[in-house]
Amino acid sequence: MKTYLRILLSFLFLFCVTISFSQEKAVPFFENGEAQIVPEFSEPKAWIRHDLWVETEFDTDGDDKLDRMHVSVTRPPQTDSEDLKLPVIYVTSPYFAGVARNEDGLFWDVKHELGEAAKERTHVEVKRMGERPVISNSHILKWVPRGYIVVHSSSPGTGLSDGSPTVGGDNESLAPKAVIDWLCGRAKGYTERDGNEEVKAYWSTGKVGMTGTSYNGTLPLAAATTGVEGLEAIIPIAPNTSYYHYYRSNGLVRSPGGYLGEDIDVLYDFIHSGDESKRAYSNRVVRNTEMKNGLDRITGDYNDFWAGRDYLNDMEPMKAALLMAHGFNDWNVMPEHSYRIYEAAKKQGIPSQIFYHQNGHGGPPPITMMNRWFTHYLHGIDNGVENDAKAWIVRENDNPQEPTAYKEYPNPDASSVTLHLQKEGLKTGVLINKKSKNQGKETLVDDHNISGEDLAQAESSKNRLLYVTPTLSEDVHISGLAKITVNIASSKPAANLSVWLVSLPWNGEKDAKITDNIITRGWADPQNYKSLTESEPLKPGKFYSMTFDLQPDDQIIPKGQQIGLMIFSSDNQYTILPKPGTELTIDLDKTSLSLPIVGGEKAIEKAFKKN
């Protein structure tokens, strides 16, 4: 009996020790479908941090050696002490080692006639930060404590990565692919840039998610278009998905908001922080040859150069789950960039959701949305995220952390309503859902010295045409793409065409939100009335018909306001600025605006009725 008790006690002791030992092991845990902070993963001083170089499949700096990308890793100590394997959140960027200063001459001169070459701009060199910098600390505090390894890399030709920046070229897709291949055991990593000692990612589960904002949000999409195995989910925030759409608009040379005169070669100079000894080769091959021959600031046409930097054209291999995020009032990387990719992803059957807010550039989804996305696709937790609402929109006065859920974007209850123009646009014409014949033609005179904001607020102006709806007696919910068809003649062979949709009366207070005034905007080159790839000089006085989309939007215009359509020529924050004086004439009977309205015609009829 005593022997039996001793055996039993020994068994209980070993069982307790085993339980105790297993309880001491730190592992990710989940509540409400989200990865929770693990105290044992949350001590920064204990994190293991190291850098390395991953070998790619390309050579873009002319040294006859495969380019290597500089990579840094931050992981919990348990990935060594307890052989714990974890999924990876990966962020890559061309900005981590510094950028060029916005000195005089970096940007193109925009004060010249349309169709004429601008004077050559100055090329500015980037002074790289540090010889062996910590690539970045972004996202580490957010994700490492929640049971992820965070990996950063500098994109080609930046920081301590080999290669050349190409601003949307194939190497900027293949570079993160190589890093993901290394994380999955398919590519080689080395302890030194030129060394032969290999590094293995033994701590990786082979499940990778990517995120980032702006250019850093573009590169997750670039990686995903390669179809690389192991990239399970991406969350691009305000990504540039087409460099043509970033630097051109419907055939027009148009700058991103806040960077008048920027073009793709300017961005190349801005980010080129790589090896100084390799810069001359990259400048000659990429900037001074490929970009110079392809960017075409004369016509603004879409060509093979731009098609090769449009990720919509590369999406067929993509399978990573996609959570897009963008601001409807992002006039830098405009909201069409996310919209066009989201639409294509849905058609391909890729798991997709979209988050839109009412502010400007940047702005991630709420942490709970990101957490659920990565928890499901990287940790494999069945949290039902794939059944969540497909569209999440922050309403005009709401907290960005509290978006409203919708079945889809655009709102499925929205349908197009055609609004027509009635004369007196030099003062205030009428925008109405009933067509009136014989409205005639009206002419504006271009003058880039007057801002769009001032034109929208002017009681009358020869420099714009403005048409407004009746005062709304009910809120009007716009959701989707507004479209304008304009019949136009120019006094010169080339002209800028700018269109704003505004909410009036204009709120001129200092604390006014952009949604108080700007609904959406669009720009076009009438020379491209046939297509984006074909432009031709306008015959002065001849009318041409052109249809194009304005930027996507989802906005509720409150009752008491009026919706205004403003047509003008040069937009002094975005377009080339020729000498004032070009005349644009609009045929009102052949010009119309199509608005996507929730509730369609019935909603507009109700909103246009007087109280």
Coordinates of C-alpha atoms in Angstrom, one line a residue:
M1 CA 0.0 0.0 0.0
K2 CA 2.8 2.4 0.9
T3 CA 4.5 1.6 -2.4
Y4 CA 1.3 2.3 -4.2
L5 CA 1.0 5.7 -2.4
R6 CA 4.6 6.6 -3.2
I7 CA 4.0 5.9 -6.9
L8 CA 0.8 7.8 -6.9
L9 CA 2.4 10.8 -5.2
S10 CA 5.4 10.7 -7.6
F11 CA 3.0 10.7 -10.5
L12 CA 1.0 13.6 -9.1
F13 CA 4.3 15.6 -8.5
L14 CA 5.4 15.0 -12.1
F15 CA 2.0 16.0 -13.4
C16 CA 2.0 19.2 -11.4
V17 CA 5.5 20.0 -12.6
T18 CA 4.5 19.4 -16.2
I19 CA 1.4 21.6 -15.7
S20 CA 3.5 24.3 -14.1
F21 CA 6.1 24.2 -16.8
S22 CA 3.4 24.4 -19.5
Q23 CA 1.8 27.3 -17.8
E24 CA 5.1 29.2 -17.8
K25 CA 5.4 29.0 -21.6
A26 CA 4.3 32.2 -23.2
V27 CA 2.0 31.7 -26.2
P28 CA -0.4 34.0 -28.1
F29 CA -3.9 34.0 -26.8
F30 CA -7.2 35.4 -28.2
E31 CA -10.4 37.0 -27.0
N32 CA -13.3 38.1 -29.1
G33 CA -11.5 37.0 -32.2
E34 CA -8.5 39.3 -31.5
A35 CA -4.9 38.6 -30.5
Q36 CA -4.4 39.9 -26.9
I37 CA -1.3 41.5 -25.4
V38 CA 0.9 38.9 -23.8
P39 CA 2.9 40.3 -20.8
E40 CA 5.8 38.0 -21.5
F41 CA 6.1 39.4 -25.1
S42 CA 5.8 43.0 -23.9
E43 CA 9.2 43.9 -22.5
P44 CA 11.2 45.8 -25.2
K45 CA 14.5 45.2 -23.5
A46 CA 14.1 41.5 -23.8
W47 CA 13.2 41.5 -27.6
I48 CA 15.7 40.0 -29.9
R49 CA 16.7 42.5 -32.7
H50 CA 19.0 41.7 -35.6
D51 CA 19.5 42.7 -39.2
L52 CA 20.6 40.8 -42.3
W53 CA 20.5 40.9 -46.1
V54 CA 18.1 38.9 -48.2
E55 CA 19.2 37.9 -51.7
T56 CA 16.8 38.8 -54.6
E57 CA 16.5 37.4 -58.1
F58 CA 17.5 40.7 -59.8
D59 CA 20.4 43.0 -60.4
T60 CA 19.4 46.6 -60.8
D61 CA 22.5 48.6 -59.8
G62 CA 24.8 47.3 -62.6
D63 CA 27.4 45.4 -60.5
D64 CA 26.6 42.0 -62.0
K65 CA 25.6 40.7 -58.5
L66 CA 22.1 39.8 -57.3
D67 CA 20.8 42.7 -55.2
R68 CA 20.4 42.1 -51.5
M69 CA 17.7 43.8 -49.4
H70 CA 18.5 45.1 -45.9
V71 CA 16.1 43.5 -43.4
S72 CA 15.6 44.0 -39.7
V73 CA 13.8 41.6 -37.3
T74 CA 12.2 42.2 -33.9
R75 CA 10.9 39.2 -32.1
P76 CA 10.0 38.0 -28.6
P77 CA 12.8 36.2 -26.7
Q78 CA 10.6 33.1 -26.5
T79 CA 11.3 32.5 -30.2
D80 CA 14.7 31.4 -29.1
S81 CA 14.3 30.3 -25.4
E82 CA 11.1 28.2 -26.1
D83 CA 11.5 27.5 -29.8
L84 CA 8.3 29.5 -30.3
K85 CA 7.3 30.1 -34.0
L86 CA 5.2 33.1 -34.7
P87 CA 3.6 34.8 -37.8
V88 CA 5.2 38.0 -39.2
I89 CA 4.0 41.5 -39.7
Y90 CA 6.2 42.9 -42.5
V91 CA 6.7 46.6 -43.4
T92 CA 8.9 47.8 -46.2
S93 CA 9.6 51.3 -47.4
P94 CA 11.9 53.6 -49.4
Y95 CA 11.8 56.2 -46.7
F96 CA 13.6 54.6 -43.8
A97 CA 17.1 56.0 -44.5
G98 CA 16.0 59.6 -45.2
V99 CA 14.9 61.5 -48.2
A100 CA 16.0 64.6 -50.2
R101 CA 15.2 68.0 -49.0
N102 CA 12.5 70.0 -50.9
E103 CA 15.0 72.4 -52.2
D104 CA 14.4 74.9 -55.0
G105 CA 14.6 73.1 -58.3
L106 CA 13.6 69.6 -57.1
F107 CA 10.1 70.0 -58.6
W108 CA 9.2 70.8 -62.2
D109 CA 8.4 74.4 -63.0
V110 CA 4.7 74.4 -63.8
K111 CA 4.4 78.0 -65.0
H112 CA 4.5 77.5 -68.8
E113 CA 2.1 76.9 -71.7
L114 CA 0.4 73.6 -72.1
G115 CA 2.2 71.4 -74.7
E116 CA 5.5 73.1 -74.1
A117 CA 8.5 71.6 -72.3
A118 CA 9.4 73.0 -68.9
K119 CA 12.9 74.0 -68.2
E120 CA 15.1 71.3 -66.8
R121 CA 14.8 70.8 -63.1
T122 CA 17.6 70.4 -60.5
H123 CA 18.6 67.0 -59.3
V124 CA 19.0 66.8 -55.5
E125 CA 21.0 64.1 -53.7
V126 CA 19.8 62.3 -50.6
K127 CA 22.1 62.4 -47.6
R128 CA 21.7 58.9 -46.1
M129 CA 21.0 58.7 -42.4
G130 CA 23.7 56.6 -40.6
E131 CA 25.9 53.8 -41.8
R132 CA 24.0 50.9 -40.2
P133 CA 20.7 52.3 -39.0
V134 CA 17.9 50.5 -37.2
I135 CA 15.6 50.4 -40.2
S136 CA 12.5 51.4 -38.3
N137 CA 10.6 51.0 -35.1
S138 CA 7.2 51.4 -36.6
H139 CA 4.5 48.8 -35.7
I140 CA 6.7 47.1 -33.2
L141 CA 4.9 48.2 -30.0
K142 CA 1.6 47.4 -31.6
W143 CA 2.2 43.9 -32.9
V144 CA 5.1 42.2 -31.0
P145 CA 3.2 42.2 -27.6
R146 CA 0.3 40.6 -29.5
G147 CA 2.3 37.6 -30.6
Y148 CA 3.8 38.6 -33.9
I149 CA 7.3 39.1 -35.2
V150 CA 7.8 42.4 -36.9
V151 CA 10.1 42.7 -39.9
H152 CA 11.2 45.8 -41.8
S153 CA 13.2 46.2 -45.0
S154 CA 14.5 49.1 -47.1
S155 CA 13.3 48.9 -50.7
P156 CA 15.8 48.7 -53.6
G157 CA 18.3 51.5 -53.9
T158 CA 17.4 53.0 -50.5
G159 CA 19.3 52.8 -47.2
L160 CA 21.6 49.8 -47.0
S161 CA 19.7 47.8 -49.7
D162 CA 21.3 47.2 -53.0
G163 CA 19.7 48.0 -56.3
S164 CA 18.0 51.0 -57.8
P165 CA 14.7 52.7 -56.9
T166 CA 12.4 52.4 -59.9
V167 CA 9.2 53.9 -58.4
G168 CA 6.8 51.1 -59.3
G169 CA 9.2 49.0 -61.4
D170 CA 9.2 45.2 -61.2
N171 CA 12.1 45.1 -58.7
E172 CA 9.9 47.0 -56.1
S173 CA 7.5 44.0 -56.2
L174 CA 10.2 41.3 -56.3
A175 CA 12.1 42.7 -53.4
P176 CA 9.4 42.1 -50.7
K177 CA 8.7 38.8 -52.5
A178 CA 12.3 37.8 -51.8
V179 CA 12.0 38.7 -48.1
I180 CA 8.7 36.7 -47.8
D181 CA 10.5 33.8 -49.6
W182 CA 13.2 34.0 -47.0
L183 CA 10.7 34.1 -44.2
C184 CA 9.2 30.9 -45.7
G185 CA 12.6 29.2 -46.2
R186 CA 12.8 29.6 -49.9
A187 CA 15.4 32.3 -50.3
K188 CA 18.8 33.0 -48.7
G189 CA 19.6 35.6 -46.1
Y190 CA 23.1 36.6 -45.0
T191 CA 24.6 38.3 -42.0
E192 CA 26.5 40.8 -44.1
R193 CA 25.8 42.7 -47.3
D194 CA 28.7 41.0 -49.1
G195 CA 29.1 38.0 -46.8
N196 CA 28.4 34.3 -47.2
E197 CA 27.2 33.4 -43.7
E198 CA 23.6 32.4 -44.0
V199 CA 20.7 33.3 -41.7
K200 CA 17.6 31.2 -41.3
A201 CA 14.1 32.4 -40.3
Y202 CA 13.6 29.4 -38.0
W203 CA 11.2 31.4 -35.8
S204 CA 8.7 32.1 -38.6
T205 CA 5.5 30.1 -39.1
G206 CA 5.6 31.0 -42.8
K207 CA 2.5 33.2 -42.4
V208 CA 3.1 36.8 -43.4
G209 CA 0.9 39.9 -43.3
M210 CA 1.9 43.3 -44.6
T211 CA 0.8 46.9 -43.9
G212 CA 2.0 50.5 -44.3
T213 CA 0.8 53.9 -45.4
S214 CA 1.3 55.8 -48.7
Y215 CA 4.4 54.4 -50.5
N216 CA 4.7 51.9 -47.6
G217 CA 1.1 50.9 -48.4
T218 CA 1.8 50.6 -52.1
L219 CA 4.5 47.9 -51.5
P220 CA 2.3 45.4 -49.8
L221 CA 0.1 45.5 -52.9
A222 CA 3.2 45.2 -55.1
A223 CA 4.3 42.1 -53.2
A224 CA 0.8 40.6 -53.3
T225 CA 0.6 41.0 -57.1
T226 CA 3.5 38.5 -57.4
G227 CA 1.3 35.8 -55.9
V228 CA 4.1 34.9 -53.4
E229 CA 3.2 31.9 -51.2
G230 CA 3.1 32.8 -47.5
L231 CA 1.7 36.4 -47.9
E232 CA -1.7 35.7 -46.4
A233 CA -3.1 39.2 -45.8
I234 CA -2.3 42.8 -46.5
I235 CA -3.7 46.1 -45.1
P236 CA -2.6 48.9 -47.5
I237 CA -3.4 52.4 -46.1
A238 CA -3.7 55.2 -48.7
P239 CA -1.7 53.2 -51.2
N240 CA -0.5 54.6 -54.6
T241 CA -1.8 51.9 -56.9
S242 CA -1.0 53.5 -60.2
Y243 CA 1.7 56.1 -60.8
Y244 CA -0.2 57.4 -63.8
H245 CA -3.2 58.1 -61.6
Y246 CA -0.9 59.7 -59.1
Y247 CA 0.7 62.1 -61.6
R248 CA -1.9 62.4 -64.3
S249 CA -5.7 62.6 -64.5
N250 CA -7.7 61.7 -67.6
G251 CA -4.8 62.7 -69.8
L252 CA -4.0 65.9 -67.8
V253 CA -0.6 66.5 -66.2
R254 CA -1.7 66.9 -62.6
S255 CA 0.3 67.0 -59.4
P256 CA -0.6 65.3 -56.2
G257 CA -2.1 67.7 -53.7
G258 CA 0.6 69.6 -51.7
Y259 CA 3.4 68.8 -54.2
L260 CA 2.9 71.1 -57.2
G261 CA 5.4 70.2 -59.9
E262 CA 6.2 66.7 -58.6
D263 CA 6.5 63.9 -61.1
I264 CA 7.8 60.3 -61.0
D265 CA 11.4 61.4 -61.5
V266 CA 11.1 63.8 -58.7
L267 CA 10.0 61.0 -56.4
Y268 CA 13.0 58.9 -57.6
D269 CA 15.4 61.7 -56.5
F270 CA 13.5 62.1 -53.3
I271 CA 14.0 58.5 -52.1
H272 CA 17.4 57.6 -53.7
S273 CA 19.3 57.1 -50.4
G274 CA 21.2 54.0 -51.4
D275 CA 24.9 53.4 -52.0
E276 CA 26.5 56.6 -53.3
S277 CA 28.9 54.7 -55.5
K278 CA 26.0 53.1 -57.4
R279 CA 23.9 56.2 -57.9
A280 CA 25.4 57.4 -61.2
Y281 CA 24.5 54.1 -62.8
S282 CA 20.9 54.2 -61.5
N283 CA 20.5 57.8 -62.5
R284 CA 21.7 57.1 -66.0
V285 CA 19.6 53.9 -66.6
V286 CA 16.4 54.6 -64.6
R287 CA 15.9 58.4 -64.2
N288 CA 17.7 59.8 -67.3
T289 CA 16.6 57.1 -69.7
E290 CA 13.6 55.0 -68.7
M291 CA 11.8 57.8 -66.9
K292 CA 12.8 60.6 -69.1
N293 CA 11.6 58.7 -72.2
G294 CA 8.4 57.5 -70.6
L295 CA 6.9 60.1 -68.3
D296 CA 5.7 62.4 -71.1
R297 CA 4.8 65.7 -69.5
I298 CA 3.8 67.1 -72.9
T299 CA 0.7 65.1 -73.7
G300 CA 0.0 63.3 -70.4
D301 CA -1.1 60.2 -72.3
Y302 CA -1.2 56.7 -70.7
N303 CA 1.5 54.6 -72.3
D304 CA 3.5 51.5 -71.8
F305 CA 5.8 53.2 -69.2
W306 CA 2.8 54.0 -67.1
A307 CA 1.0 50.7 -67.7
G308 CA 4.1 49.0 -66.3
R309 CA 3.6 51.0 -63.1
D310 CA -0.1 50.3 -62.7
Y311 CA -0.7 47.5 -60.2
L312 CA -4.2 47.0 -61.6
N313 CA -2.6 45.4 -64.6
D314 CA -0.7 42.9 -62.4
M315 CA -3.4 41.5 -60.1
E316 CA -4.1 38.2 -61.7
P317 CA -1.7 36.2 -59.5
M318 CA -2.8 38.0 -56.3
K319 CA -4.5 35.9 -53.6
A320 CA -3.7 37.7 -50.3
A321 CA -6.7 38.8 -48.3
L322 CA -7.2 42.5 -48.7
L323 CA -8.3 45.2 -46.2
M324 CA -8.0 48.6 -47.9
A325 CA -8.0 51.9 -46.1
H326 CA -8.3 55.4 -47.5
G327 CA -9.6 58.9 -46.8
F328 CA -12.2 60.4 -49.1
N329 CA -10.5 63.8 -48.8
D330 CA -7.0 62.5 -49.5
W331 CA -6.0 64.9 -52.3
N332 CA -2.4 63.5 -52.3
V333 CA -3.0 59.8 -53.0
M334 CA -6.6 60.2 -54.1
P335 CA -9.3 57.7 -53.1
E336 CA -9.6 56.2 -56.6
H337 CA -6.4 54.4 -55.9
S338 CA -8.0 52.1 -53.3
Y339 CA -11.3 51.9 -55.0
R340 CA -10.0 50.5 -58.3
I341 CA -8.0 47.8 -56.6
Y342 CA -10.9 46.9 -54.2
E343 CA -13.3 46.5 -57.2
A344 CA -10.8 44.2 -59.0
A345 CA -10.1 42.1 -55.9
K346 CA -13.8 41.5 -55.4
K347 CA -14.2 40.3 -59.0
Q348 CA -11.3 37.9 -58.5
G349 CA -12.9 36.4 -55.4
I350 CA -10.2 37.7 -53.1
P351 CA -11.5 38.1 -49.5
S352 CA -11.8 41.9 -49.3
Q353 CA -13.0 44.7 -47.1
I354 CA -12.6 48.5 -47.4
F355 CA -12.4 51.2 -44.7
Y356 CA -13.0 54.8 -45.7
H357 CA -12.8 57.9 -43.5
Q358 CA -13.6 61.6 -44.2
N359 CA -10.1 63.0 -43.6
G360 CA -7.0 63.4 -45.7
H361 CA -3.9 61.3 -46.4
G362 CA -3.3 58.3 -44.2
G363 CA -5.5 57.0 -41.4
P364 CA -5.4 53.3 -40.6
P365 CA -8.5 51.2 -39.8
P366 CA -9.3 50.9 -36.1
I367 CA -6.9 48.5 -34.4
T368 CA -9.7 46.1 -33.8
M369 CA -10.3 45.7 -37.5
M370 CA -6.6 45.2 -38.3
N371 CA -6.3 42.8 -35.3
R372 CA -9.2 40.7 -36.5
W373 CA -7.9 40.6 -40.0
F374 CA -4.4 39.4 -39.0
T375 CA -5.7 37.1 -36.3
H376 CA -7.7 35.2 -38.8
Y377 CA -5.4 35.1 -41.7
L378 CA -2.1 34.8 -39.9
H379 CA -2.9 32.9 -36.7
G380 CA -5.7 30.9 -38.2
I381 CA -8.3 31.8 -35.6
D382 CA -11.9 31.3 -36.8
N383 CA -13.3 34.7 -35.8
G384 CA -15.7 35.1 -38.6
V385 CA -14.0 38.2 -40.0
E386 CA -14.7 37.0 -43.5
N387 CA -18.4 37.4 -42.7
D388 CA -18.1 41.0 -41.4
A389 CA -19.5 43.9 -43.3
K390 CA -17.6 44.6 -46.5
A391 CA -17.5 48.4 -46.2
W392 CA -16.8 50.5 -43.1
I393 CA -17.2 54.3 -43.5
V394 CA -16.6 56.9 -40.8
R395 CA -19.5 59.3 -41.0
E396 CA -18.8 63.1 -41.2
N397 CA -18.9 63.9 -37.5
D398 CA -18.0 60.5 -36.0
N399 CA -14.9 59.2 -34.2
P400 CA -12.6 57.5 -36.8
Q401 CA -12.5 54.5 -34.4
E402 CA -16.2 54.0 -34.8
P403 CA -17.0 53.5 -38.5
T404 CA -20.5 52.6 -39.7
A405 CA -20.9 49.2 -41.3
Y406 CA -22.4 48.9 -44.8
K407 CA -23.1 45.9 -46.9
E408 CA -20.8 47.1 -49.6
Y409 CA -19.1 50.2 -51.2
P410 CA -20.6 51.9 -53.2
N411 CA -23.8 51.7 -51.1
P412 CA -26.0 49.0 -52.9
D413 CA -29.0 51.4 -52.5
A414 CA -27.3 54.1 -54.5
S415 CA -28.3 54.7 -58.2
S416 CA -27.3 57.3 -60.7
V417 CA -29.3 60.5 -61.0
T418 CA -28.6 62.8 -63.9
L419 CA -28.6 66.5 -63.2
H420 CA -28.7 69.1 -65.9
L421 CA -27.4 72.7 -66.2
Q422 CA -29.4 75.8 -66.6
K423 CA -27.8 79.1 -67.6
E424 CA -26.3 82.0 -65.6
G425 CA -23.2 80.0 -64.5
L426 CA -21.0 83.1 -64.4
K427 CA -23.2 84.1 -61.5
T428 CA -25.1 81.1 -60.2
G429 CA -26.8 78.8 -62.6
V430 CA -29.2 75.9 -61.7
L431 CA -28.3 72.2 -61.3
I432 CA -31.6 70.3 -61.6
N433 CA -32.8 66.8 -62.4
K434 CA -35.1 68.0 -65.2
K435 CA -33.7 68.9 -68.6
S436 CA -34.5 72.3 -70.1
K437 CA -33.8 72.9 -73.8
N438 CA -32.1 75.9 -75.4
Q439 CA -29.9 76.8 -72.4
G440 CA -27.2 77.9 -74.8
K441 CA -23.5 78.2 -74.2
E442 CA -21.4 79.9 -71.5
T443 CA -17.8 80.9 -71.5
L444 CA -15.2 81.2 -68.7
V445 CA -11.7 82.7 -68.9
D446 CA -8.7 80.8 -67.3
D447 CA -6.7 82.6 -64.6
H448 CA -4.6 80.4 -62.3
N449 CA -4.0 83.3 -60.0
I450 CA -7.5 82.7 -58.5
S451 CA -7.8 79.7 -56.3
G452 CA -10.6 77.2 -56.5
E453 CA -11.7 78.1 -53.0
D454 CA -12.1 81.8 -54.0
L455 CA -14.0 80.9 -57.2
A456 CA -16.4 78.7 -55.3
Q457 CA -17.2 81.5 -52.9
A458 CA -17.5 84.3 -55.5
E459 CA -21.0 85.7 -56.1
S460 CA -20.0 86.0 -59.7
S461 CA -16.8 85.4 -61.7
K462 CA -15.8 85.4 -65.4
N463 CA -13.2 82.7 -64.4
R464 CA -15.6 79.9 -63.5
L465 CA -19.1 78.5 -64.2
L466 CA -21.2 77.5 -61.2
Y467 CA -24.5 75.6 -61.1
V468 CA -26.3 74.8 -57.9
T469 CA -29.2 72.6 -56.8
P470 CA -32.2 73.9 -55.0
T471 CA -31.7 74.1 -51.2
L472 CA -32.0 70.6 -49.9
S473 CA -35.0 69.9 -47.8
E474 CA -33.7 66.5 -46.9
D475 CA -30.2 65.0 -46.4
V476 CA -28.7 63.6 -49.6
H477 CA -26.4 60.6 -49.4
I478 CA -23.8 60.4 -52.2
S479 CA -22.1 57.0 -52.5
G480 CA -19.8 56.0 -55.4
L481 CA -18.5 57.7 -58.5
A482 CA -19.9 60.9 -59.8
K483 CA -19.5 61.3 -63.6
I484 CA -19.5 64.4 -65.8
T485 CA -20.2 64.6 -69.5
V486 CA -19.1 67.9 -70.8
N487 CA -19.3 69.4 -74.3
I488 CA -16.5 71.9 -74.5
A489 CA -14.7 74.2 -76.8
S490 CA -11.3 76.0 -76.2
S491 CA -9.8 79.1 -77.7
K492 CA -6.4 77.4 -77.8
P493 CA -5.2 74.0 -78.9
A494 CA -4.7 72.9 -75.3
A495 CA -6.5 73.7 -72.0
N496 CA -6.8 72.5 -68.4
L497 CA -10.2 71.3 -67.3
S498 CA -11.0 71.2 -63.6
V499 CA -14.3 70.2 -61.9
W500 CA -15.3 70.6 -58.3
L501 CA -18.4 69.4 -56.6
V502 CA -19.0 71.6 -53.6
S503 CA -21.4 72.0 -50.7
L504 CA -22.8 75.6 -50.4
P505 CA -23.0 78.0 -48.7
W506 CA -19.2 77.7 -48.3
N507 CA -18.1 77.5 -44.6
G508 CA -15.2 79.9 -44.4
E509 CA -14.6 79.5 -40.7
K510 CA -11.1 78.5 -39.6
D511 CA -12.3 75.3 -37.9
A512 CA -14.4 74.2 -41.0
K513 CA -14.0 70.6 -42.0
I514 CA -13.2 69.8 -45.6
T515 CA -16.5 67.9 -45.8
D516 CA -18.3 71.2 -45.1
N517 CA -17.1 72.5 -48.5
I518 CA -15.5 69.9 -50.9
I519 CA -17.6 67.0 -52.0
T520 CA -15.4 65.6 -54.7
R521 CA -13.2 66.8 -57.6
G522 CA -11.9 65.8 -61.0
W523 CA -9.5 67.0 -63.7
A524 CA -9.1 66.2 -67.4
D525 CA -7.4 67.1 -70.6
P526 CA -10.0 67.8 -73.4
Q527 CA -7.3 66.7 -75.9
N528 CA -7.9 63.1 -74.6
Y529 CA -11.6 63.2 -75.4
K530 CA -11.2 59.9 -77.3
S531 CA -9.1 57.9 -74.8
L532 CA -6.3 58.1 -72.3
T533 CA -3.8 56.8 -74.8
E534 CA -4.6 59.2 -77.6
S535 CA -4.6 63.0 -77.5
E536 CA -4.8 65.5 -80.3
P537 CA -4.6 69.3 -80.4
L538 CA -8.0 71.0 -80.1
K539 CA -9.3 73.1 -83.0
P540 CA -10.1 76.4 -81.5
G541 CA -13.8 77.0 -81.3
K542 CA -14.7 73.4 -82.1
F543 CA -16.8 71.5 -79.5
Y544 CA -15.7 68.1 -78.1
S545 CA -17.6 65.8 -75.9
M546 CA -15.8 64.1 -73.0
T547 CA -17.0 61.9 -70.1
F548 CA -14.9 61.2 -67.0
D549 CA -15.3 60.2 -63.4
L550 CA -14.8 62.4 -60.4
Q551 CA -13.1 60.9 -57.3
P552 CA -15.1 58.3 -55.4
D553 CA -16.9 59.6 -52.4
D554 CA -19.4 58.7 -49.7
Q555 CA -20.8 61.8 -48.1
I556 CA -24.1 62.9 -46.6
I557 CA -24.9 66.5 -47.7
P558 CA -27.1 67.9 -44.9
K559 CA -30.5 69.6 -45.6
G560 CA -30.2 73.3 -45.9
Q561 CA -27.2 73.1 -48.2
Q562 CA -26.9 73.2 -51.9
I563 CA -24.8 70.9 -54.2
G564 CA -22.8 73.0 -56.6
L565 CA -21.0 72.0 -59.8
M566 CA -18.1 74.3 -60.5
I567 CA -16.2 74.1 -63.9
F568 CA -13.0 76.1 -64.4
S569 CA -9.7 75.7 -66.1
S570 CA -6.3 75.8 -64.3
D571 CA -6.4 74.6 -60.7
N572 CA -3.4 76.4 -59.0
Q573 CA -2.8 73.6 -56.5
Y574 CA -2.7 70.8 -59.0
T575 CA -2.2 71.7 -62.7
I576 CA 0.3 73.3 -65.0
L577 CA -0.3 77.0 -64.9
P578 CA -0.3 78.7 -68.4
K579 CA -0.7 82.4 -68.9
P580 CA -4.3 83.6 -68.1
G581 CA -6.6 84.1 -71.0
T582 CA -7.6 80.8 -72.4
E583 CA -11.4 80.7 -73.0
L584 CA -13.5 77.5 -72.4
T585 CA -17.0 77.5 -73.7
I586 CA -19.5 74.9 -72.4
D587 CA -22.6 73.8 -74.3
L588 CA -25.1 73.5 -71.5
D589 CA -27.6 71.4 -73.4
K590 CA -25.0 68.7 -73.9
T591 CA -23.4 68.8 -70.5
S592 CA -24.7 66.8 -67.5
L593 CA -23.6 65.4 -64.1
S594 CA -24.4 61.9 -62.9
L595 CA -24.6 61.5 -59.2
P596 CA -24.8 58.2 -57.3
I597 CA -27.5 58.9 -54.8
V598 CA -28.7 56.5 -52.1
G599 CA -32.4 56.2 -52.8
G600 CA -31.9 57.4 -56.4
E601 CA -34.5 59.6 -58.2
K602 CA -37.0 59.4 -55.4
A603 CA -34.5 60.7 -52.8
I604 CA -33.5 63.6 -55.1
E605 CA -37.1 64.5 -55.8
K606 CA -37.9 64.6 -52.1
A607 CA -34.8 66.6 -51.3
F608 CA -35.5 69.2 -54.0
K609 CA -39.1 69.8 -52.9
K610 CA -39.5 73.0 -50.9
N611 CA -40.5 72.7 -47.2

